[in-house]
GROMACS .gro file of C-alpha atoms in nm:
model
  407
    1GLY     CA    1   8.021  21.247  10.654
    2VAL     CA    2   8.235  20.985  10.484
    3GLY     CA    3   8.354  20.844  10.818
    4LYS     CA    4   8.719  20.950  10.820
    5SER     CA    5   8.710  21.045  11.189
    6SER     CA    6   8.542  20.712  11.269
    7LEU     CA    7   8.823  20.531  11.088
    8ILE     CA    8   9.082  20.701  11.309
    9CYS     CA    9   8.883  20.636  11.625
   10THR     CA   10   8.831  20.269  11.538
   11LEU     CA   11   9.201  20.228  11.455
   12ILE     CA   12   9.328  20.356  11.789
   13SER     CA   13   9.055  20.213  12.014
   14ASN     CA   14   8.969  19.895  11.821
   15HIS     CA   15   8.607  19.990  11.882
   16PHE     CA   16   8.354  20.155  11.650
   17PRO     CA   17   8.214  20.478  11.801
   18LYS     CA   18   7.834  20.477  11.776
   19LYS     CA   19   7.788  20.839  11.884
   20ASP     CA   20   7.964  21.163  11.972
   21VAL     CA   21   8.222  21.140  11.693
   22PRO     CA   22   8.376  21.484  11.630
   23ASN     CA   23   8.376  21.625  11.278
   24VAL     CA   24   8.752  21.664  11.303
   25PHE     CA   25   8.937  21.422  11.528
   26MET     CA   26   9.232  21.539  11.735
   27ASP     CA   27   9.584  21.461  11.612
   28VAL     CA   28   9.688  21.111  11.713
   29SER     CA   29  10.050  21.018  11.785
   30ILE     CA   30  10.150  20.651  11.770
   31PRO     CA   31  10.482  20.585  11.949
   32ALA     CA   32  10.772  20.425  11.765
   33GLU     CA   33  10.764  20.110  11.979
   34ALA     CA   34  10.407  20.043  11.863
   35THR     CA   35  10.489  20.046  11.490
   36GLU     CA   36  10.650  19.769  11.288
   37ASP     CA   37  10.923  19.993  11.145
   38GLY     CA   38  11.003  20.163  11.475
   39VAL     CA   39  10.897  20.511  11.362
   40GLN     CA   40  10.664  20.754  11.532
   41VAL     CA   41  10.346  20.815  11.333
   42THR     CA   42  10.120  21.119  11.365
   43ILE     CA   43   9.771  21.097  11.215
   44MET     CA   44   9.612  21.434  11.138
   45ASP     CA   45   9.239  21.457  11.068
   46SER     CA   46   9.109  21.741  10.851
   47SER     CA   47   8.786  21.919  10.771
   48GLY     CA   48   8.587  21.833  10.462
   49GLN     CA   49   8.687  22.157  10.287
   50ALA     CA   50   8.999  22.129  10.075
   51ASP     CA   51   9.039  22.505  10.028
   52THR     CA   52   9.080  22.611  10.390
   53GLN     CA   53   9.418  22.749  10.495
   54ARG     CA   54   9.458  22.488  10.770
   55VAL     CA   55   9.394  22.199  10.530
   56LYS     CA   56   9.637  22.345  10.276
   57GLN     CA   57   9.902  22.368  10.548
   58GLN     CA   58   9.835  22.007  10.651
   59ILE     CA   59   9.878  21.892  10.292
   60LEU     CA   60  10.212  22.073  10.271
   61GLU     CA   61  10.338  21.919  10.596
   62THR     CA   62  10.227  21.560  10.548
   63ASP     CA   63  10.434  21.266  10.422
   64SER     CA   64  10.139  21.064  10.288
   65ILE     CA   65   9.767  21.125  10.248
   66VAL     CA   66   9.462  20.902  10.295
   67LEU     CA   67   9.157  21.027  10.105
   68VAL     CA   68   8.828  20.878  10.225
   69TYR     CA   69   8.496  20.858  10.041
   70ASP     CA   70   8.163  20.690  10.109
   71VAL     CA   71   8.112  20.390   9.879
   72GLN     CA   72   7.736  20.444   9.900
   73GLN     CA   73   7.750  20.809   9.788
   74ARG     CA   74   7.889  20.873   9.440
   75GLY     CA   75   7.915  21.245   9.514
   76THR     CA   76   8.187  21.189   9.772
   77LEU     CA   77   8.394  21.007   9.511
   78ASN     CA   78   8.342  21.296   9.270
   79ASN     CA   79   8.478  21.528   9.539
   80LEU     CA   80   8.805  21.335   9.538
   81LEU     CA   81   8.828  21.354   9.160
   82GLU     CA   82   8.725  21.717   9.117
   83ILE     CA   83   8.849  21.886   9.436
   84TRP     CA   84   9.088  21.694   9.660
   85LEU     CA   85   9.324  21.527   9.414
   86PRO     CA   86   9.366  21.841   9.199
   87ALA     CA   87   9.437  22.042   9.516
   88ILE     CA   88   9.697  21.789   9.631
   89THR     CA   89   9.873  21.782   9.294
   90ARG     CA   90   9.885  22.163   9.290
   91LEU     CA   91  10.031  22.192   9.638
   92THR     CA   92  10.274  21.899   9.645
   93THR     CA   93  10.496  21.689   9.424
   94GLY     CA   94  10.536  21.321   9.489
   95VAL     CA   95  10.332  21.286   9.810
   96PRO     CA   96  10.174  20.937   9.785
   97VAL     CA   97   9.797  20.913   9.817
   98ILE     CA   98   9.595  20.618   9.947
   99ILE     CA   99   9.225  20.601   9.852
  100ALA     CA  100   8.989  20.447  10.111
  101GLY     CA  101   8.629  20.367  10.020
  102ASN     CA  102   8.458  20.356  10.360
  103LYS     CA  103   8.123  20.215  10.478
  104VAL     CA  104   8.146  19.885  10.294
  105ASP     CA  105   7.882  19.669  10.462
  106GLU     CA  106   7.884  19.293  10.514
  107TRP     CA  107   7.676  19.196  10.212
  108SER     CA  108   7.899  19.383   9.969
  109ILE     CA  109   8.211  19.215  10.107
  110THR     CA  110   8.045  18.876  10.074
  111SER     CA  111   7.923  18.946   9.722
  112ASN     CA  112   8.277  19.035   9.614
  113ALA     CA  113   8.427  18.716   9.754
  114THR     CA  114   8.439  18.549   9.412
  115ASN     CA  115   8.515  18.869   9.223
  116PRO     CA  116   8.815  19.041   9.382
  117ALA     CA  117   8.730  19.376   9.534
  118MET     CA  118   8.943  19.682   9.547
  119ALA     CA  119   9.141  19.603   9.860
  120GLY     CA  120   9.498  19.697   9.782
  121MET     CA  121   9.423  19.762   9.416
  122ARG     CA  122   9.689  19.942   9.216
  123PRO     CA  123   9.583  20.188   8.944
  124ASP     CA  124   9.691  19.948   8.669
  125GLU     CA  125   9.475  19.673   8.825
  126ALA     CA  126   9.155  19.878   8.817
  127GLY     CA  127   9.016  19.676   8.530
  128GLY     CA  128   9.018  19.350   8.723
  129ALA     CA  129   9.199  19.032   8.635
  130GLU     CA  130   9.206  18.916   8.276
  131GLY     CA  131   8.869  18.769   8.184
  132THR     CA  132   8.713  18.892   8.509
  133PRO     CA  133   8.445  19.165   8.501
  134MET     CA  134   8.500  19.470   8.718
  135THR     CA  135   8.308  19.501   9.041
  136HIS     CA  136   8.081  19.802   9.081
  137GLN     CA  137   8.336  19.980   9.298
  138GLN     CA  138   8.621  19.905   9.059
  139ALA     CA  139   8.421  20.053   8.773
  140GLU     CA  140   8.348  20.363   8.981
  141VAL     CA  141   8.708  20.425   9.084
  142ALA     CA  142   8.890  20.322   8.765
  143PRO     CA  143   8.868  20.667   8.595
  144LEU     CA  144   8.998  20.838   8.909
  145LEU     CA  145   9.294  20.604   8.935
  146GLU     CA  146   9.382  20.639   8.569
  147LYS     CA  147   9.382  21.020   8.577
  148PHE     CA  148   9.589  21.047   8.895
  149ARG     CA  149   9.798  20.731   8.868
  150ASN     CA  150  10.117  20.931   8.926
  151VAL     CA  151  10.010  21.011   9.285
  152VAL     CA  152   9.755  20.742   9.381
  153TRP     CA  153   9.950  20.446   9.511
  154ALA     CA  154   9.674  20.214   9.635
  155CYS     CA  155   9.298  20.193   9.677
  156PHE     CA  156   9.113  20.003   9.949
  157GLU     CA  157   8.755  19.923  10.045
  158CYS     CA  158   8.711  19.939  10.421
  159SER     CA  159   8.456  19.973  10.699
  160ALA     CA  160   8.499  20.141  11.036
  161LYS     CA  161   8.180  19.977  11.159
  162ILE     CA  162   8.293  19.617  11.113
  163HIS     CA  163   8.667  19.695  11.132
  164HIS     CA  164   8.734  19.577  10.777
  165CYS     CA  165   9.072  19.662  10.620
  166ILE     CA  166   9.139  19.963  10.847
  167ASP     CA  167   9.481  19.843  10.962
  168GLU     CA  168   9.582  19.782  10.600
  169VAL     CA  169   9.489  20.137  10.498
  170PHE     CA  170   9.697  20.308  10.766
  171TYR     CA  171   9.983  20.059  10.740
  172MET     CA  172  10.009  20.132  10.368
  173ALA     CA  173  10.014  20.506  10.441
  174GLN     CA  174  10.314  20.438  10.667
  175ILE     CA  175  10.493  20.199  10.432
  176VAL     CA  176  10.497  20.444  10.140
  177VAL     CA  177  10.689  20.684  10.366
  178THR     CA  178  10.935  20.448  10.535
  179HIS     CA  179  10.990  20.266  10.206
  180PRO     CA  180  10.935  20.544   9.948
  181ILE     CA  181  10.793  20.450   9.612
  182GLY     CA  182  10.922  20.742   9.404
  183PRO     CA  183  11.290  20.645   9.387
  184ILE     CA  184  11.222  20.283   9.290
  185PHE     CA  185  10.900  20.273   9.087
  186ASP     CA  186  10.743  20.493   8.818
  187LEU     CA  187  10.367  20.493   8.878
  188GLN     CA  188  10.309  20.638   8.532
  189THR     CA  189  10.484  20.360   8.340
  190ASN     CA  190  10.453  20.082   8.600
  191GLU     CA  191  10.824  20.008   8.570
  192LEU     CA  192  11.123  20.017   8.801
  193THR     CA  193  11.305  20.349   8.779
  194PRO     CA  194  11.629  20.335   8.578
  195LYS     CA  195  11.835  20.394   8.892
  196CYS     CA  196  11.658  20.117   9.084
  197ALA     CA  197  11.703  19.877   8.793
  198GLN     CA  198  12.072  19.965   8.780
  199VAL     CA  199  12.118  19.895   9.151
  200MET     CA  200  11.931  19.566   9.127
  201ARG     CA  201  12.139  19.456   8.829
  202GLY     CA  202  12.442  19.511   9.049
  203VAL     CA  203  12.289  19.295   9.322
  204PHE     CA  204  12.217  19.028   9.061
  205ARG     CA  205  12.578  19.038   8.941
  206TYR     CA  206  12.706  19.004   9.296
  207PHE     CA  207  12.510  18.682   9.359
  208ASP     CA  208  12.581  18.540   9.011
  209ARG     CA  209  12.894  18.374   9.150
  210ASP     CA  210  12.968  18.161   8.843
  211CYS     CA  211  12.917  18.462   8.611
  212ASP     CA  212  12.689  18.274   8.370
  213GLY     CA  213  12.417  18.540   8.354
  214VAL     CA  214  12.156  18.352   8.560
  215LEU     CA  215  12.096  18.280   8.927
  216ASN     CA  216  12.083  17.905   8.978
  217PHE     CA  217  11.918  17.743   9.279
  218SER     CA  218  12.217  17.774   9.511
  219GLU     CA  219  12.281  18.136   9.409
  220LEU     CA  220  11.916  18.224   9.463
  221GLN     CA  221  11.928  18.065   9.806
  222ALA     CA  222  12.245  18.261   9.885
  223PHE     CA  223  12.065  18.583   9.792
  224GLN     CA  224  11.767  18.484  10.005
  225MET     CA  225  11.975  18.398  10.310
  226ASP     CA  226  12.206  18.700  10.288
  227CYS     CA  227  11.921  18.948  10.243
  228PHE     CA  228  11.636  18.795  10.445
  229GLY     CA  229  11.789  18.529  10.667
  230VAL     CA  230  11.526  18.268  10.576
  231PRO     CA  231  11.570  17.998  10.307
  232LEU     CA  232  11.327  17.946  10.024
  233ALA     CA  233  11.115  17.634  10.064
  234ASP     CA  234  11.071  17.395   9.772
  235ASP     CA  235  10.710  17.501   9.717
  236GLU     CA  236  10.821  17.865   9.708
  237ILE     CA  237  11.075  17.786   9.438
  238VAL     CA  238  10.799  17.618   9.235
  239ALA     CA  239  10.567  17.916   9.289
  240LEU     CA  240  10.843  18.157   9.190
  241ARG     CA  241  10.904  17.971   8.865
  242LYS     CA  242  10.532  17.982   8.784
  243VAL     CA  243  10.518  18.355   8.851
  244LEU     CA  244  10.818  18.427   8.630
  245GLU     CA  245  10.680  18.210   8.350
  246LYS     CA  246  10.352  18.398   8.370
  247GLU     CA  247  10.475  18.754   8.426
  248THR     CA  248  10.794  18.770   8.215
  249ASP     CA  249  10.893  18.670   7.864
  250ASP     CA  250  11.257  18.592   7.937
  251GLY     CA  251  11.280  18.582   8.316
  252LEU     CA  252  11.355  18.212   8.344
  253THR     CA  253  11.572  17.954   8.172
  254SER     CA  254  11.643  17.590   8.242
  255ARG     CA  255  11.952  17.704   8.436
  256GLY     CA  256  11.784  17.962   8.659
  257VAL     CA  257  11.653  18.319   8.691
  258THR     CA  258  11.776  18.578   8.441
  259VAL     CA  259  11.848  18.941   8.525
  260ASN     CA  260  11.513  19.039   8.370
  261GLY     CA  261  11.342  18.781   8.588
  262PHE     CA  262  11.526  18.915   8.892
  263LEU     CA  263  11.406  19.268   8.817
  264GLY     CA  264  11.058  19.131   8.751
  265ILE     CA  265  11.044  18.979   9.100
  266PHE     CA  266  11.089  19.321   9.260
  267LYS     CA  267  10.848  19.486   9.020
  268LEU     CA  268  10.588  19.230   9.123
  269PHE     CA  269  10.651  19.285   9.493
  270ILE     CA  270  10.604  19.660   9.449
  271SER     CA  271  10.284  19.614   9.249
  272LYS     CA  272  10.157  19.391   9.532
  273HIS     CA  273  10.219  19.672   9.784
  274GLN     CA  274  10.537  19.534   9.934
  275PRO     CA  275  10.802  19.800   9.859
  276GLN     CA  276  10.977  19.699  10.181
  277VAL     CA  277  11.114  19.391  10.001
  278PRO     CA  278  11.334  19.574   9.746
  279TRP     CA  279  11.422  19.837  10.006
  280THR     CA  280  11.545  19.566  10.243
  281VAL     CA  281  11.787  19.448   9.975
  282MET     CA  282  11.907  19.793   9.870
  283ARG     CA  283  11.958  19.918  10.226
  284LEU     CA  284  12.155  19.605  10.307
  285PHE     CA  285  12.386  19.692  10.019
  286GLY     CA  286  12.440  20.041  10.158
  287TYR     CA  287  12.197  20.255   9.956
  288ASP     CA  288  12.006  20.547  10.104
  289ASP     CA  289  11.655  20.670  10.018
  290LYS     CA  290  11.788  20.840   9.703
  291LEU     CA  291  11.956  20.517   9.592
  292ASP     CA  292  12.299  20.664   9.651
  293LEU     CA  293  12.566  20.473   9.841
  294VAL     CA  294  12.585  20.605  10.196
  295PRO     CA  295  12.892  20.839  10.198
  296GLU     CA  296  13.027  20.711  10.530
  297ARG     CA  297  13.023  20.352  10.411
  298LEU     CA  298  13.163  20.445  10.072
  299ALA     CA  299  13.452  20.635  10.231
  300LYS     CA  300  13.529  20.344  10.463
  301LEU     CA  301  13.531  20.091  10.181
  302SER     CA  302  13.742  20.314   9.957
  303SER     CA  303  14.011  20.391  10.215
  304LEU     CA  304  14.359  20.254  10.165
  305PRO     CA  305  14.525  20.026  10.420
  306LYS     CA  306  14.794  20.179  10.638
  307HIS     CA  307  15.130  20.183  10.463
  308ASP     CA  308  15.458  20.370  10.449
  309ARG     CA  309  15.443  20.579  10.135
  310GLY     CA  310  15.822  20.603  10.122
  311TYR     CA  311  15.894  20.229  10.123
  312GLN     CA  312  15.573  20.046  10.033
  313VAL     CA  313  15.351  20.028   9.727
  314LEU     CA  314  15.002  19.886   9.689
  315LYS     CA  315  14.909  19.611   9.446
  316LEU     CA  316  14.604  19.399   9.375
  317SER     CA  317  14.564  19.090   9.588
  318ARG     CA  318  14.562  18.750   9.421
  319SER     CA  319  14.188  18.717   9.481
  320SER     CA  320  14.132  19.054   9.310
  321GLU     CA  321  14.345  18.945   9.015
  322ARG     CA  322  14.150  18.620   8.983
  323PHE     CA  323  13.820  18.809   8.998
  324LEU     CA  324  13.919  19.061   8.730
  325THR     CA  325  14.065  18.788   8.509
  326ALA     CA  326  13.744  18.585   8.532
  327ILE     CA  327  13.541  18.893   8.440
  328PHE     CA  328  13.766  18.957   8.141
  329TYR     CA  329  13.728  18.599   8.018
  330GLN     CA  330  13.353  18.621   8.054
  331PHE     CA  331  13.320  18.934   7.841
  332ALA     CA  332  13.604  18.895   7.591
  333SER     CA  333  13.451  18.882   7.242
  334PRO     CA  334  13.487  18.540   7.073
  335HIS     CA  335  13.561  18.689   6.731
  336THR     CA  336  13.859  18.879   6.877
  337GLY     CA  337  14.001  18.571   7.039
  338GLY     CA  338  13.771  18.534   7.341
  339GLY     CA  339  13.880  18.320   7.631
  340GLY     CA  340  14.173  18.547   7.706
  341GLY     CA  341  14.309  18.593   7.353
  342GLY     CA  342  14.085  18.882   7.256
  343GLY     CA  343  13.969  19.207   7.408
  344VAL     CA  344  13.657  19.350   7.563
  345GLU     CA  345  13.484  19.548   7.290
  346THR     CA  346  13.257  19.848   7.341
  347GLU     CA  347  12.933  19.649   7.337
  348ASP     CA  348  13.069  19.391   7.581
  349GLY     CA  349  13.204  19.663   7.807
  350GLY     CA  350  12.861  19.824   7.816
  351VAL     CA  351  12.719  19.502   7.956
  352LEU     CA  352  13.012  19.460   8.194
  353PHE     CA  353  12.972  19.802   8.354
  354SER     CA  354  12.593  19.841   8.310
  355SER     CA  355  12.521  19.770   8.676
  356MET     CA  356  12.781  20.008   8.812
  357VAL     CA  357  12.724  20.353   8.957
  358THR     CA  358  12.989  20.612   8.874
  359MET     CA  359  13.175  20.789   9.152
  360GLU     CA  360  13.007  21.114   9.047
  361GLU     CA  361  12.666  20.953   9.092
  362SER     CA  362  12.768  20.798   9.423
  363PHE     CA  363  12.859  21.137   9.566
  364GLY     CA  364  12.573  21.319   9.393
  365LEU     CA  365  12.803  21.515   9.159
  366ALA     CA  366  12.738  21.604   8.799
  367SER     CA  367  12.948  21.420   8.544
  368GLY     CA  368  13.271  21.604   8.480
  369SER     CA  369  13.242  21.832   8.785
  370GLY     CA  370  13.504  21.854   9.056
  371GLY     CA  371  13.852  21.704   9.065
  372SER     CA  372  14.023  21.690   8.731
  373GLY     CA  373  13.693  21.685   8.543
  374GLY     CA  374  13.589  21.462   8.257
  375SER     CA  375  13.454  21.110   8.265
  376MET     CA  376  13.570  20.837   8.498
  377GLY     CA  377  13.865  20.631   8.382
  378SER     CA  378  13.902  20.254   8.389
  379THR     CA  379  14.102  20.258   8.714
  380ASP     CA  380  13.818  20.444   8.886
  381ALA     CA  381  13.572  20.195   8.741
  382VAL     CA  382  13.761  19.904   8.894
  383SER     CA  383  13.777  20.087   9.227
  384ASN     CA  384  13.404  20.147   9.214
  385GLN     CA  385  13.341  19.780   9.134
  386GLU     CA  386  13.539  19.680   9.443
  387THR     CA  387  13.352  19.939   9.648
  388PHE     CA  388  13.019  19.796   9.539
  389LEU     CA  389  13.123  19.440   9.606
  390GLY     CA  390  13.261  19.537   9.944
  391SER     CA  391  12.932  19.699  10.041
  392ALA     CA  392  12.761  19.366   9.993
  393GLY     CA  393  12.966  19.187  10.254
  394LEU     CA  394  12.739  19.282  10.543
  395SER     CA  395  12.554  19.069  10.793
  396SER     CA  396  12.174  19.074  10.755
  397GLU     CA  397  11.886  19.027  10.994
  398ALA     CA  398  11.606  18.779  10.939
  399LEU     CA  399  11.373  19.030  10.779
  400GLY     CA  400  11.139  18.783  10.613
  401ALA     CA  401  11.126  18.533  10.334
  402LEU     CA  402  11.085  18.596   9.965
  403ARG     CA  403  10.739  18.454   9.927
  404MET     CA  404  10.559  18.452   9.594
  405ASP     CA  405  10.199  18.385   9.508
  406ALA     CA  406  10.170  18.201   9.180
  407GLU     CA  407   9.831  18.354   9.111
   0.00000   0.00000   0.00000
């Protein structure tokens, strides 16, 4: 066979079984305390026949799928392309698939040392780096990845025999469940989803304390510390600048990182198989797996302070007035007076509120449904802005540093 049962056995025992490996391995349960994300993981082996009722039921019940083929047998790769992937796409929608090319021996790993192999390759990277010829395995798998790029999240070369890249395969199968790709990244277009981009623009606006449209060094460090609890080192800042200069057209200015550069950072993390980075940020700001603000937190932040309705009225605090005034000055059109003498025109207002989620979206309601109907008024917009900003004032754990590879 292709060695899928051997992969499971080697993973749990850290030892390659030389004999008596069953065709279908028993279900394996990994306790929550043994996983990085604190979740229980169940690994289900299957037979080599995609059309059996048991396999179909397993496909329907699973959260992610690892498809294994033998790198030395082209026919096993054809089976993935012609049988398994079509069956998965018929039975499910949005279940992420990891491709594992097993039985990579030592000489092939060595020969690929100067020509990057497939380990962790995304579908859009199947052609190799610019100016670099594809390896044999990349050339073999590229058509498969292109056809099923909407479900295939990553592709690895591995070996149960020499314990090469096994942990990475199964860890990725876990990560795409605990940090789901679908809500934040479109595998078809290789772009952040509109909703994810909207949320991240809001995060950018929160840390852009001087409201100049870029994150300077101190603002970037504030983001890093609040979200990850670890400061950026000088060499990481240099590497980040190099990455943005290379990967984006307008992600960097002499004053700092632009909003497009900020979005580009998270796009790059996702393409490098680290969706946990953007999810760490969004969950800190109170977003759930559907990128909606958690209702309990939203209700708490939106509640009014205790007051006597018969004798007391509510008004904006001085800090709120200063904040709203500064926002007005920033977006007031120069040709209408700017700097406080003019107004916020339609185009400027679109930029001002572009990062905000409407109350209907926050509660999962259709626009105009419920309440008095219609679109949200300006008072609601201000309330929602305060709600968003309030959700950011949370303590964070040291979840890791924002580390960028300039290559």
